[in-house]
Every structure is written in structure tokens, then in C-alpha cells.
């Protein structure tokens, strides 16, 4: 009898221990499973593993009332009749991730009011009826990323005690979200902040204490957003700051504290942005500055304090931009500056104090640009200088102090440009010299001082009115052993190398004794006679035609040569006498 009683007692104790232990993994897909949990594990409070709750049969979580912590993930998803999370009232800790996703009946997170910490990420995505996250007002920490995405009716956040650092913040496609109030205690985002496609987001208030973003901050396609107030304490964005496609964004006020960007600042396609007010904290930046397709942007006011960038500046496709006012403090660009496709830009005013460009200076396809600013101290561009597609540009005045380029000069499709005056101080191009498709260009005057030895490639093509190419620089370059030359479809006198070389001969500077040699008759068809004064003696005579061909005559007999066998046309007579050369034009008929 005693033995039987003993065995019954042991069995009872084993049953009690078994039912009080917590299972390793919990997956609830029915209301019966939830209800039975409290019966089967009445003393279970701490789950070491993951808890998953899903399915359309679950109406409440009352059976989980004793759970205080979950060691790994809590996943709630694909539910349609679960209205709130009552039953999780004692849960204070999730050691992994919290995911509440794809719910169609969940309108409140009531039940998570005691949750203090999430070690992993917190994800709230695709919850059709969820209106607020304010029931998480006790939550103080999220160890990784906070995801709040695609919640159709979410209008507020309200996580007022979430503090310190989070890894990333993703806020995407929450069409009823009005502001970010409830995130005030977040001071740092160590990786990305992504605020995108929120159709009702009118304010960034709530991020007031955010000091830094470790990787990228993206603010895109939030139509009601008019300014960036709420980011007033943001000092640092380590890599990318992108502000794009915000329909009603009219200023960047709110970014006044921003002083550090280490890779790129993109300001793209904000159709109401008229100025860049708000960027006054940018002084010396280690970032590309890209300002694209902001169709209401009038000038660059807001960048008054920018002096230096270690990377490039690109200003493109801003249809109402008429000047670069706002960049007056800019002196140094470590890489390139690109000004392109700004259809209302009439001048480069704003760049007058620029003194150093380590890369290229590209001024491309600004059809209203008529004049350049006077660059007060720009003496050297270590890359290329290119003017292309500036159809109204009438003059290159402004570069009067520029004396050297590092990689080349390109002037293409500037259809109002008549000459190159304005580049008169340029001594070296450091590589290529391209002059193509300039419909009104008549002369290369202005390039006279370039050292021909600084040219490695010459291309002069499709300039229909360009007849004067015989400046000293071009003459000397063509006289050297250079093969990388392309010249065609210009006006007569500049149609090919031979024509230019001929004009170079014709226009050569006369010697002091030129008047002491007379040739007659001119025009001539038979014998050409020479008369010398002051003891000059002719040693040899050469004739050059317009194709650059030369004909050697040697010393004339009886001071004459016979040219009756020469083809009719214009020639240059080169006369060597007393160790000197003189040249005169001659017409043979």
C-alpha cells in the first residue's frame, strides 16, 4: 500500500514539474493553443526561445498573461481577427526581434505597455488597421533597427521613452502618418535613416534631438513636407544625405546645425524648392554636392558659408536657376565642378572667388548663358576646362587670370561665340585642344599665348565661319612633329592643316628688310622678277600653294624665275637672302 502511495506521489510531482516547465519554442496558430498554454504551463514566465503567433483563428492572447520575457524573437503576423495584444501585459523583455507584420484587424498594441527592451530589431510592417504605436511608450531601447513601413492607417508613433542609439530607422509608405512625435529621445542612428513615401507627413518634429546618422539619411517623396524643422540638432551625416522628390518642400530650414557630410549631399527633384536656406552650417565638407532637377530653384542662397569641398559639385537641370549666387565664399574644389542643363542660367555670378579646381570645370548645355563671371583669382585648373552647348555664350571674358590647364580645353557648340578673347592669359592647356561645331566662330584670337608644346591633341572641326586659325600657337604646333591632328569642315583658310599652314606663311611677321626686296609683276603668268636694295643677295626662292605644297627654285638667274608652268592661284613667295627669310603674297594666272 505504501509503495502504491509513493508511486502516485512521484507521478503527481513529475506531472507538476513537466507542466510548469517552459517549452523551447512556441508556435500558436489557434485560440485553443493560446488558451491551453496557461493551463499546461501555469508557472511559465520566461521563454528562452522564439514565440510565433499567427493565423485567423486567434482572437485574444489572454493565455500568455504570465510571460515576462522572451529570449529570442516575438513574431505576430498574418492575423485578421486579433484586435489588440491584451494578454502580453507582463512582457517586459524580448531578447531577439519583435515583428508585428501583415495584420488586418490589429488596431492597437495594447498589451505591450510593459515592454521595456528589444535586443534585436522592431518591425511594424503591413498592418492595415494599426493607428498608433503609443502603447509602446514604456519601451526604452531597441538594439538594432526600427522598421515602420506600409501601415495604411498609422497616424502617430508615440514611443516617447525610446532613447539613445538605434541602428537604423525605416519609415516608408505610411500614408496617414503626420509627424514623428514620439522619437524625441533618439540621439543617434548608427547606420541609415530612411523617411520615404509618407503621403501625409508634414513635419519631421520628433527627431529634435537626433545628433548624427552613421551612414545615410534619405528624405524622399513626402508631399506635404515644406521644411526640415525637426532636424535642428543634426550635426553629422557620415555618408549620404538625400533630399529628393518632396513636392512642397520650399526650404531646407531645420538643417542649420549640419556641419559634416563625408560622401554626398543630394538635393534632387524638389519642385517647390526655391532656395537652399538651411545649409549655413556647411563650411568645409568632405562630400560631393549634387543639386539636380529642382525646377523652382532660383539661386543657391543658403550655401553662403561653403568655402571648400574635397569632392565635386554638380548643378544640373534646375530650370529656373538664373545665377549661382550663394557660392561667393567658395574658393577650393578638390575634384570637379559641373554646371549643366540649367536652361535659365545667364551667368556664373557666385563663383567669382573660386581660386582652385583640382579636377575638371565643365560648363555644359546652359542655353541661356551669355556671360561668365570675373574669376578674381582662378589661375589654374588641374583638369579640363570645357564649354559645350552654351548656345548664347558671346564671350569668354572672365578667365583673364587663368594661365594653365592640366588636361585640356574643349569649346564645342557655343553658337554665339565669335572668338576666344578672354583666354588671353592662358599659357598651357596640358593636353587636348578641341574646338568643334561653333556656328558663329570666326577666329581663334585669344589662344595666341598657349605654348604649342602643351598641346598633345588638336581637333578643329565643323566651325562653318572659322577662317582664321593661323594664330602663332596653331602655326607652331602644325610645324612640329605632331600626328594627333584632326581639322575639317571649317571655312576656307582653316579647312585642313595645309590651308592653315599656308595662312601661317602668308601672315608671318615681316622682317626689317622686307621693303628692300621687290617682286614684279604681281599678278604674274610668266617671268617673275626680283629687285634687291642695300646689297641684299637672293640665295633661294620657294613658292607655297594653298595646299601647303612647296616648289624650290634655288638662286634666280638674272634676278628672275619662270612660273609659267605653275597652276594658277594664290602663292606665298619665301625668299632667303643674307641668312634671313622674307615672305610675300603672289598671284599666278
Coordinates of C-alpha atoms in Angstrom, one line a residue:
X1 CA 0.0 0.0 0.0
X2 CA 2.8 2.4 0.9
X3 CA 4.5 1.6 -2.3
X4 CA 1.4 2.5 -4.3
X5 CA 1.0 5.8 -2.5
X6 CA 4.7 6.6 -3.1
X7 CA 4.4 5.9 -6.8
X8 CA 1.3 8.1 -7.1
X9 CA 3.1 10.9 -5.3
X10 CA 6.1 10.7 -7.7
X11 CA 3.8 10.7 -10.7
X12 CA 2.0 13.7 -9.4
X13 CA 5.2 15.6 -8.8
X14 CA 6.6 14.7 -12.2
X15 CA 3.4 15.9 -13.8
X16 CA 3.6 19.2 -12.0
X17 CA 7.2 19.7 -13.0
X18 CA 6.5 18.8 -16.6
X19 CA 3.6 21.2 -16.8
X20 CA 5.4 24.1 -15.1
X21 CA 8.4 24.0 -17.4
X22 CA 8.5 26.4 -20.4
X23 CA 8.8 24.8 -23.9
X24 CA 11.7 25.7 -26.0
X25 CA 9.7 27.0 -29.0
X26 CA 6.1 28.2 -29.1
X27 CA 4.1 28.5 -32.3
X28 CA 0.5 29.5 -31.8
X29 CA -1.9 29.1 -34.8
X30 CA -5.2 28.7 -32.9
X31 CA -7.1 30.2 -30.0
X32 CA -7.2 26.7 -28.3
X33 CA -3.4 26.6 -28.3
X34 CA -3.2 30.0 -26.6
X35 CA -5.8 29.1 -24.0
X36 CA -4.2 25.8 -23.2
X37 CA -0.8 27.4 -22.6
X38 CA -1.9 28.9 -19.3
X39 CA -3.4 25.6 -18.2
X40 CA -0.4 23.4 -19.3
X41 CA 2.3 25.8 -18.2
X42 CA 0.8 27.9 -15.4
X43 CA 4.2 28.8 -13.9
X44 CA 6.0 29.5 -17.2
X45 CA 7.1 33.2 -17.2
X46 CA 10.4 33.2 -19.2
X47 CA 10.5 31.7 -22.7
X48 CA 14.1 31.1 -23.8
X49 CA 13.4 30.7 -27.5
X50 CA 11.0 32.2 -30.1
X51 CA 7.3 32.8 -29.8
X52 CA 5.3 32.9 -33.0
X53 CA 1.6 33.9 -33.2
X54 CA -0.2 33.7 -36.5
X55 CA -3.5 32.7 -38.1
X56 CA -7.1 33.9 -38.5
X57 CA -8.4 31.8 -35.6
X58 CA -6.7 33.7 -32.7
X59 CA -8.9 36.4 -31.1
X60 CA -7.0 37.1 -27.9
X61 CA -3.7 36.4 -26.2
X62 CA -5.1 36.1 -22.6
X63 CA -3.4 32.7 -22.2
X64 CA 0.0 34.3 -22.3
X65 CA -0.6 36.6 -19.4
X66 CA 2.2 35.1 -17.3
X67 CA 5.0 35.6 -19.8
X68 CA 7.5 38.3 -18.7
X69 CA 10.4 37.7 -21.1
X70 CA 11.1 36.0 -24.4
X71 CA 14.7 35.0 -25.1
X72 CA 14.7 35.2 -28.8
X73 CA 12.0 36.5 -31.3
X74 CA 8.4 37.5 -30.8
X75 CA 6.6 37.2 -34.2
X76 CA 2.9 38.3 -34.6
X77 CA 1.7 38.1 -38.1
X78 CA -1.0 37.2 -40.7
X79 CA -3.8 37.7 -38.2
X80 CA -7.2 39.1 -39.1
X81 CA -9.4 39.0 -36.0
X82 CA -6.9 39.8 -33.3
X83 CA -7.7 43.4 -32.3
X84 CA -5.1 44.1 -29.7
X85 CA -2.3 42.3 -27.8
X86 CA -4.0 42.1 -24.4
X87 CA -2.5 39.0 -22.7
X88 CA 1.1 40.2 -23.2
X89 CA 0.6 42.8 -20.4
X90 CA 3.5 41.4 -18.3
X91 CA 6.0 41.1 -21.1
X92 CA 9.0 43.4 -20.4
X93 CA 11.8 42.0 -22.5
X94 CA 12.4 40.5 -26.0
X95 CA 15.9 39.1 -26.4
X96 CA 15.7 38.9 -30.2
X97 CA 13.5 40.7 -32.7
X98 CA 9.9 41.9 -32.4
X99 CA 7.9 41.6 -35.6
X100 CA 4.3 42.6 -36.0
X101 CA 3.5 42.2 -39.7
X102 CA 0.7 41.7 -42.1
X103 CA -2.2 42.1 -39.6
X104 CA -5.6 43.2 -40.9
X105 CA -7.5 43.5 -37.7
X106 CA -5.0 44.8 -35.2
X107 CA -5.9 48.4 -34.3
X108 CA -3.9 48.8 -31.1
X109 CA -0.7 47.4 -29.5
X110 CA -2.5 47.5 -26.1
X111 CA -0.9 44.7 -24.1
X112 CA 2.7 45.7 -24.8
X113 CA 2.5 48.6 -22.4
X114 CA 5.1 47.0 -20.1
X115 CA 7.7 46.2 -22.8
X116 CA 10.9 47.9 -21.8
X117 CA 13.6 46.5 -24.1
X118 CA 14.1 44.8 -27.5
X119 CA 17.6 43.5 -28.1
X120 CA 17.2 43.0 -31.9
X121 CA 15.1 44.9 -34.3
X122 CA 11.5 46.1 -34.0
X123 CA 9.4 45.7 -37.2
X124 CA 5.9 47.1 -37.7
X125 CA 5.0 46.4 -41.4
X126 CA 1.8 46.0 -43.4
X127 CA -0.6 46.4 -40.6
X128 CA -3.8 47.7 -42.2
X129 CA -5.7 48.9 -39.2
X130 CA -3.0 49.9 -36.7
X131 CA -3.3 53.6 -35.9
X132 CA -0.6 54.2 -33.3
X133 CA 2.5 52.8 -31.6
X134 CA 1.8 54.8 -28.4
X135 CA 1.2 51.7 -26.4
X136 CA 5.0 51.2 -26.6
X137 CA 5.6 54.3 -24.5
X138 CA 7.4 52.3 -21.9
X139 CA 9.9 51.0 -24.4
X140 CA 13.4 52.4 -23.7
X141 CA 15.7 50.6 -26.1
X142 CA 15.8 48.9 -29.5
X143 CA 19.1 47.2 -30.1
X144 CA 19.0 47.3 -33.9
X145 CA 16.7 48.7 -36.5
X146 CA 13.2 50.3 -36.1
X147 CA 11.0 49.4 -39.1
X148 CA 7.7 51.2 -39.5
X149 CA 6.6 50.5 -43.1
X150 CA 3.4 50.2 -45.2
X151 CA 0.9 50.7 -42.3
X152 CA -2.2 52.0 -44.1
X153 CA -3.8 53.9 -41.1
X154 CA -0.9 54.6 -38.8
X155 CA -1.1 58.3 -37.9
X156 CA 1.3 58.6 -34.9
X157 CA 4.3 56.9 -33.3
X158 CA 4.4 58.0 -29.7
X159 CA 7.3 55.9 -28.5
X160 CA 8.2 58.6 -26.1
X161 CA 10.8 56.8 -23.9
X162 CA 12.8 55.1 -26.7
X163 CA 16.2 56.7 -26.1
X164 CA 19.8 56.7 -27.1
X165 CA 21.1 54.9 -30.2
X166 CA 19.3 52.7 -32.7
X167 CA 21.0 51.0 -35.6
X168 CA 18.6 52.2 -38.4
X169 CA 15.2 53.9 -38.8
X170 CA 13.0 53.0 -41.7
X171 CA 9.7 54.9 -42.2
X172 CA 8.2 54.1 -45.6
X173 CA 4.7 54.3 -47.1
X174 CA 2.7 55.1 -44.0
X175 CA 0.0 57.3 -45.8
X176 CA -1.6 58.7 -42.7
X177 CA 1.5 59.4 -40.7
X178 CA 1.5 63.1 -39.8
X179 CA 4.8 63.6 -37.9
X180 CA 7.5 61.7 -36.0
X181 CA 6.5 62.8 -32.5
X182 CA 7.4 60.1 -30.0
X183 CA 11.0 59.7 -31.2
X184 CA 12.4 62.7 -29.3
X185 CA 14.8 60.7 -27.1
X186 CA 16.7 59.2 -30.0
X187 CA 20.1 60.9 -30.2
X188 CA 22.0 58.8 -32.8
X189 CA 21.2 56.5 -35.7
X190 CA 24.4 54.4 -36.3
X191 CA 23.5 53.4 -39.8
X192 CA 20.6 54.5 -42.0
X193 CA 17.5 56.8 -41.6
X194 CA 15.0 56.3 -44.4
X195 CA 11.9 58.5 -44.5
X196 CA 10.2 57.8 -47.8
X197 CA 6.8 57.9 -49.4
X198 CA 4.7 59.1 -46.5
X199 CA 1.8 60.8 -48.2
X200 CA 0.6 62.9 -45.2
X201 CA 3.9 63.6 -43.4
X202 CA 4.0 67.3 -42.9
X203 CA 6.7 67.6 -40.2
X204 CA 9.8 65.9 -39.0
X205 CA 9.2 67.0 -35.5
X206 CA 10.1 64.2 -33.2
X207 CA 13.7 63.9 -34.3
X208 CA 14.6 67.0 -32.5
X209 CA 17.4 65.5 -30.5
X210 CA 19.0 63.5 -33.3
X211 CA 22.6 64.4 -33.5
X212 CA 24.2 62.0 -36.0
X213 CA 23.4 59.5 -38.7
X214 CA 26.2 56.9 -39.3
X215 CA 25.6 56.0 -42.9
X216 CA 22.8 57.6 -45.0
X217 CA 19.8 59.9 -44.3
X218 CA 17.2 59.8 -47.1
X219 CA 14.1 62.1 -47.1
X220 CA 12.1 61.3 -50.3
X221 CA 8.6 61.7 -51.6
X222 CA 6.9 63.1 -48.6
X223 CA 4.5 65.5 -50.4
X224 CA 3.2 67.8 -47.6
X225 CA 6.7 68.4 -46.1
X226 CA 7.6 72.1 -46.5
X227 CA 10.8 72.3 -44.5
X228 CA 13.1 70.1 -42.4
X229 CA 12.2 71.5 -39.0
X230 CA 12.7 68.7 -36.5
X231 CA 16.3 68.0 -37.6
X232 CA 17.6 71.2 -35.9
X233 CA 20.2 69.3 -33.8
X234 CA 21.5 67.1 -36.6
X235 CA 25.3 67.8 -36.9
X236 CA 26.7 64.8 -38.8
X237 CA 25.7 62.6 -41.7
X238 CA 28.6 60.3 -42.3
X239 CA 28.0 59.2 -45.9
X240 CA 24.9 60.2 -47.9
X241 CA 22.2 62.8 -47.3
X242 CA 19.5 62.6 -50.0
X243 CA 16.6 65.1 -50.1
X244 CA 14.5 64.3 -53.2
X245 CA 11.1 64.3 -54.7
X246 CA 9.4 66.2 -51.9
X247 CA 6.7 68.0 -53.8
X248 CA 6.1 71.0 -51.4
X249 CA 9.5 71.4 -49.9
X250 CA 10.3 75.1 -50.2
X251 CA 13.3 75.4 -48.0
X252 CA 15.9 73.3 -46.1
X253 CA 15.4 75.2 -42.8
X254 CA 16.0 72.8 -39.9
X255 CA 19.4 71.7 -41.1
X256 CA 21.3 74.8 -39.8
X257 CA 23.3 72.6 -37.4
X258 CA 24.5 70.3 -40.1
X259 CA 28.3 70.8 -40.5
X260 CA 29.7 67.4 -41.5
X261 CA 28.9 65.1 -44.5
X262 CA 31.6 62.7 -45.7
X263 CA 30.4 61.4 -49.0
X264 CA 27.5 63.0 -50.9
X265 CA 24.7 65.6 -50.4
X266 CA 22.0 65.0 -53.0
X267 CA 19.3 67.6 -53.4
X268 CA 17.1 66.3 -56.3
X269 CA 13.8 67.0 -57.9
X270 CA 12.1 69.0 -55.2
X271 CA 9.8 71.1 -57.4
X272 CA 8.9 73.8 -54.9
X273 CA 12.5 74.4 -53.6
X274 CA 13.4 78.0 -54.4
X275 CA 16.5 78.5 -52.2
X276 CA 18.8 76.3 -50.1
X277 CA 18.2 78.2 -46.9
X278 CA 19.1 76.0 -44.0
X279 CA 22.6 74.9 -45.1
X280 CA 24.5 77.7 -43.5
X281 CA 26.4 75.2 -41.2
X282 CA 28.3 73.8 -44.2
X283 CA 31.7 75.2 -44.3
X284 CA 34.4 72.7 -45.3
X285 CA 32.8 69.4 -46.5
X286 CA 34.3 66.1 -47.5
X287 CA 31.4 65.4 -49.8
X288 CA 30.1 65.7 -53.4
X289 CA 27.4 68.3 -53.6
X290 CA 24.8 67.3 -56.2
X291 CA 21.9 69.7 -56.9
X292 CA 19.7 68.3 -59.7
X293 CA 16.3 69.0 -61.3
X294 CA 14.8 71.4 -58.7
X295 CA 12.7 73.3 -61.2
X296 CA 11.8 76.3 -58.9
X297 CA 15.4 76.9 -57.6
X298 CA 16.3 80.5 -58.3
X299 CA 19.8 80.7 -56.8
X300 CA 22.0 78.9 -54.2
X301 CA 21.3 81.1 -51.3
X302 CA 21.9 79.1 -48.2
X303 CA 25.4 78.0 -49.1
X304 CA 27.0 81.3 -48.2
X305 CA 29.4 79.7 -45.8
X306 CA 30.7 76.9 -48.0
X307 CA 34.4 77.5 -48.7
X308 CA 35.9 74.1 -49.5
X309 CA 34.9 70.6 -50.7
X310 CA 37.3 67.7 -51.1
X311 CA 35.0 66.2 -53.8
X312 CA 32.9 67.6 -56.6
X313 CA 30.0 70.0 -57.2
X314 CA 27.3 69.3 -59.8
X315 CA 24.5 71.8 -60.5
X316 CA 22.2 70.4 -63.2
X317 CA 18.7 70.6 -64.6
X318 CA 17.5 73.4 -62.4
X319 CA 15.2 75.1 -64.8
X320 CA 14.7 78.5 -63.2
X321 CA 18.2 78.9 -61.8
X322 CA 19.5 82.2 -63.1
X323 CA 22.8 82.6 -61.2
X324 CA 25.0 80.8 -58.8
X325 CA 24.5 83.4 -56.1
X326 CA 25.2 81.9 -52.7
X327 CA 28.6 80.4 -53.6
X328 CA 30.5 83.6 -53.1
X329 CA 32.6 82.0 -50.3
X330 CA 33.6 79.0 -52.3
X331 CA 37.4 79.0 -53.1
X332 CA 38.5 75.4 -53.4
X333 CA 37.1 72.3 -55.2
X334 CA 39.3 69.3 -54.8
X335 CA 37.7 67.4 -57.7
X336 CA 35.3 68.6 -60.4
X337 CA 32.7 71.3 -60.8
X338 CA 29.9 70.6 -63.3
X339 CA 27.3 73.2 -64.4
X340 CA 25.0 71.7 -66.9
X341 CA 21.5 71.8 -68.4
X342 CA 20.3 74.8 -66.4
X343 CA 18.1 76.4 -69.1
X344 CA 17.7 79.8 -67.4
X345 CA 21.2 80.3 -66.2
X346 CA 22.5 83.5 -67.6
X347 CA 25.8 84.0 -65.7
X348 CA 28.1 82.3 -63.4
X349 CA 27.9 85.0 -60.8
X350 CA 28.6 83.5 -57.4
X351 CA 31.8 81.7 -58.4
X352 CA 33.9 84.9 -58.6
X353 CA 36.1 83.9 -55.6
X354 CA 36.9 80.4 -56.8
X355 CA 40.7 80.0 -56.9
X356 CA 41.4 76.3 -57.1
X357 CA 39.9 73.5 -59.1
X358 CA 41.9 70.2 -58.9
X359 CA 39.6 68.4 -61.3
X360 CA 37.6 69.5 -64.4
X361 CA 35.5 72.6 -64.8
X362 CA 32.6 71.6 -67.1
X363 CA 30.1 74.2 -68.3
X364 CA 27.7 72.3 -70.5
X365 CA 24.4 72.9 -72.2
X366 CA 23.2 76.0 -70.4
X367 CA 21.4 77.6 -73.4
X368 CA 20.8 81.0 -71.8
X369 CA 24.3 81.5 -70.5
X370 CA 25.5 84.8 -72.1
X371 CA 28.5 85.7 -69.9
X372 CA 30.9 84.4 -67.4
X373 CA 31.7 85.9 -64.1
X374 CA 35.0 87.6 -63.5
X375 CA 37.1 85.0 -61.7
X376 CA 39.2 87.1 -59.5
X377 CA 41.9 84.5 -58.5
X378 CA 41.4 81.5 -60.7
X379 CA 44.8 80.9 -62.2
X380 CA 45.0 77.1 -62.6
X381 CA 42.6 74.2 -63.4
X382 CA 44.4 70.9 -63.0
X383 CA 41.8 69.0 -65.1
X384 CA 39.9 70.1 -68.2
X385 CA 38.0 73.3 -69.0
X386 CA 35.1 72.6 -71.2
X387 CA 32.4 74.8 -72.7
X388 CA 29.8 72.8 -74.7
X389 CA 26.3 73.5 -75.7
X390 CA 26.2 77.1 -74.3
X391 CA 24.4 78.4 -77.4
X392 CA 24.1 82.1 -76.2
X393 CA 27.6 82.5 -74.8
X394 CA 29.1 85.5 -76.5
X395 CA 32.4 85.9 -74.8
X396 CA 34.9 84.0 -72.6
X397 CA 35.8 87.2 -70.7
X398 CA 36.1 86.3 -67.0
X399 CA 39.1 84.0 -67.3
X400 CA 41.6 86.8 -67.6
X401 CA 43.9 85.4 -64.9
X402 CA 43.7 81.8 -66.0
X403 CA 47.2 80.7 -67.2
X404 CA 47.2 76.9 -67.1
X405 CA 45.1 73.8 -67.6
X406 CA 46.1 70.3 -66.6
X407 CA 44.3 68.1 -69.1
X408 CA 42.9 70.2 -71.9
X409 CA 40.5 72.8 -73.3
X410 CA 37.2 72.0 -75.1
X411 CA 35.0 74.6 -76.7
X412 CA 32.1 73.0 -78.6
X413 CA 28.6 74.1 -79.8
X414 CA 28.9 77.6 -78.5
X415 CA 27.0 79.1 -81.4
X416 CA 27.2 82.8 -80.4
X417 CA 31.0 82.8 -79.7
X418 CA 33.0 84.8 -82.3
X419 CA 36.5 84.4 -81.0
X420 CA 38.4 83.2 -77.9
X421 CA 39.2 86.5 -76.5
X422 CA 39.1 86.2 -72.7
X423 CA 41.6 83.3 -72.6
X424 CA 44.5 85.6 -73.5
X425 CA 46.5 84.7 -70.4
X426 CA 46.3 81.0 -71.0
X427 CA 49.8 79.6 -71.5
X428 CA 49.3 75.9 -71.2
X429 CA 46.4 73.5 -71.9
X430 CA 48.2 70.4 -70.7
X431 CA 46.7 68.1 -73.3
X432 CA 43.8 68.3 -75.7
X433 CA 42.6 71.4 -77.6
X434 CA 39.2 70.7 -79.1
X435 CA 37.2 73.4 -81.0
X436 CA 34.1 71.9 -82.7
X437 CA 30.7 72.9 -84.0
X438 CA 30.7 76.6 -83.1
X439 CA 28.5 78.0 -85.7
X440 CA 29.5 81.7 -85.4
X441 CA 33.2 81.3 -84.6
X442 CA 35.3 83.3 -86.9
X443 CA 38.7 83.4 -85.3
X444 CA 40.9 81.7 -82.7
X445 CA 42.2 85.0 -81.5
X446 CA 42.6 84.7 -77.7
X447 CA 44.5 81.5 -77.8
X448 CA 47.7 83.1 -79.1
X449 CA 49.7 82.7 -75.9
X450 CA 49.3 79.0 -75.5
X451 CA 52.6 77.1 -75.6
X452 CA 52.2 74.7 -78.6
X453 CA 54.3 72.1 -76.7
X454 CA 51.5 71.9 -74.1
X455 CA 49.1 70.5 -76.8
X456 CA 49.0 66.8 -77.3
X457 CA 45.9 66.6 -79.5
X458 CA 44.3 69.2 -81.8
X459 CA 40.8 69.0 -83.2
X460 CA 39.2 71.8 -85.1
X461 CA 36.0 70.7 -86.9
X462 CA 32.6 71.8 -88.2
X463 CA 33.0 75.5 -87.5
X464 CA 31.4 76.9 -90.7
X465 CA 32.6 80.5 -90.3
X466 CA 36.0 79.8 -88.8
X467 CA 38.6 81.2 -91.3
X468 CA 41.3 82.5 -89.1
X469 CA 43.2 79.6 -87.5
X470 CA 46.7 80.9 -88.3
X471 CA 47.5 82.2 -84.8
X472 CA 51.0 81.6 -83.7
X473 CA 50.1 78.7 -81.3
X474 CA 48.5 76.7 -84.1
X475 CA 51.1 77.6 -86.6
X476 CA 53.9 76.4 -84.4
X477 CA 52.0 73.2 -83.4
X478 CA 51.4 72.3 -87.0
X479 CA 55.1 72.9 -87.8
X480 CA 56.1 70.3 -85.3
X481 CA 56.2 66.5 -85.5
X482 CA 52.6 66.1 -84.3
X483 CA 50.3 63.4 -85.7
X484 CA 47.2 63.7 -83.5
X485 CA 45.6 66.4 -85.6
X486 CA 42.0 66.5 -86.9
X487 CA 40.9 69.6 -88.9
X488 CA 38.0 69.6 -91.3
X489 CA 34.7 71.3 -92.4
X490 CA 35.6 74.9 -91.4
X491 CA 35.7 78.0 -93.6
X492 CA 38.3 78.4 -96.3
X493 CA 41.7 79.0 -94.8
X494 CA 41.0 76.6 -92.0
X495 CA 39.6 73.6 -93.7
X496 CA 42.7 71.4 -93.1
X497 CA 46.2 71.5 -91.9
X498 CA 47.6 72.5 -95.3
X499 CA 45.3 75.5 -95.6
X500 CA 46.3 76.7 -92.1
X501 CA 50.0 76.2 -92.8
X502 CA 49.6 78.3 -95.9
X503 CA 47.9 81.1 -94.0
X504 CA 50.6 80.8 -91.4
X505 CA 53.2 81.6 -94.1
X506 CA 51.1 84.4 -95.5
X507 CA 50.7 86.0 -92.1
X508 CA 54.3 85.6 -90.9
X509 CA 55.8 88.7 -89.4
X510 CA 57.7 90.8 -91.9
X511 CA 61.5 91.4 -91.4
X512 CA 63.1 94.8 -91.2
X513 CA 64.5 94.4 -94.7
X514 CA 61.2 93.3 -96.4
X515 CA 60.9 96.6 -98.3
X516 CA 64.4 96.0 -99.8
X517 CA 63.1 93.2 -102.0
X518 CA 60.5 93.8 -104.7
X519 CA 58.9 91.3 -106.9
X520 CA 57.1 92.1 -110.1
X521 CA 54.8 91.8 -112.0
X522 CA 52.2 90.7 -109.4
X523 CA 49.9 89.1 -110.6
X524 CA 52.2 87.2 -113.0
X525 CA 51.9 84.5 -115.6
X526 CA 55.4 84.0 -117.0
X527 CA 58.6 85.6 -115.7
X528 CA 58.8 86.9 -112.1
X529 CA 61.5 89.5 -111.5
X530 CA 63.2 90.5 -108.2
X531 CA 64.8 93.7 -107.3
X532 CA 67.1 94.0 -104.3
X533 CA 68.4 97.0 -102.5
X534 CA 71.1 97.7 -99.9
X535 CA 73.4 94.9 -101.1
X536 CA 70.9 92.1 -100.4
X537 CA 71.6 88.9 -102.4
X538 CA 69.0 86.3 -103.0
X539 CA 70.2 82.8 -102.2
X540 CA 67.0 80.7 -102.8
X541 CA 63.3 81.1 -103.6
X542 CA 60.4 78.8 -102.6
X543 CA 56.7 79.1 -103.6
X544 CA 54.0 77.6 -101.4
X545 CA 50.4 77.0 -102.7
X546 CA 47.2 76.9 -100.6
X547 CA 47.6 73.1 -100.1
X548 CA 50.9 73.5 -98.3
X549 CA 53.0 72.2 -101.3
X550 CA 56.3 74.0 -101.9
X551 CA 58.3 74.5 -105.0
X552 CA 62.1 75.1 -104.8
X553 CA 63.7 77.4 -107.3
X554 CA 67.1 78.0 -105.9
X555 CA 69.1 81.1 -106.8
X556 CA 67.3 83.1 -109.5
X557 CA 69.1 83.6 -112.9
X558 CA 69.3 87.3 -113.9
X559 CA 67.1 88.1 -110.9
X560 CA 64.0 86.2 -112.3
X561 CA 62.2 82.9 -112.3
X562 CA 59.7 81.5 -114.7
X563 CA 56.4 80.4 -113.3
X564 CA 54.5 79.7 -116.5
X565 CA 54.3 76.0 -115.6
X566 CA 52.7 76.7 -112.2
X567 CA 49.0 76.2 -111.6
X568 CA 47.0 79.5 -111.3
X569 CA 46.2 80.6 -107.8
X570 CA 47.5 82.3 -104.7
X571 CA 51.0 81.6 -103.5
X572 CA 53.4 82.7 -100.9
X573 CA 57.0 83.5 -102.1
X574 CA 59.6 82.8 -99.4
X575 CA 62.9 84.5 -100.2
X576 CA 66.1 83.6 -98.4
X577 CA 68.7 86.4 -98.5
X578 CA 71.7 87.2 -96.3
X579 CA 70.6 84.5 -93.9
X580 CA 67.1 85.8 -93.4
X581 CA 63.7 84.9 -94.7
X582 CA 61.0 87.2 -96.1
X583 CA 57.6 86.3 -97.4
X584 CA 55.2 88.0 -99.8
X585 CA 52.0 87.0 -101.5
X586 CA 51.9 86.3 -105.2
X587 CA 49.1 85.7 -107.6
X588 CA 49.7 83.5 -110.7
X589 CA 47.2 83.5 -113.5

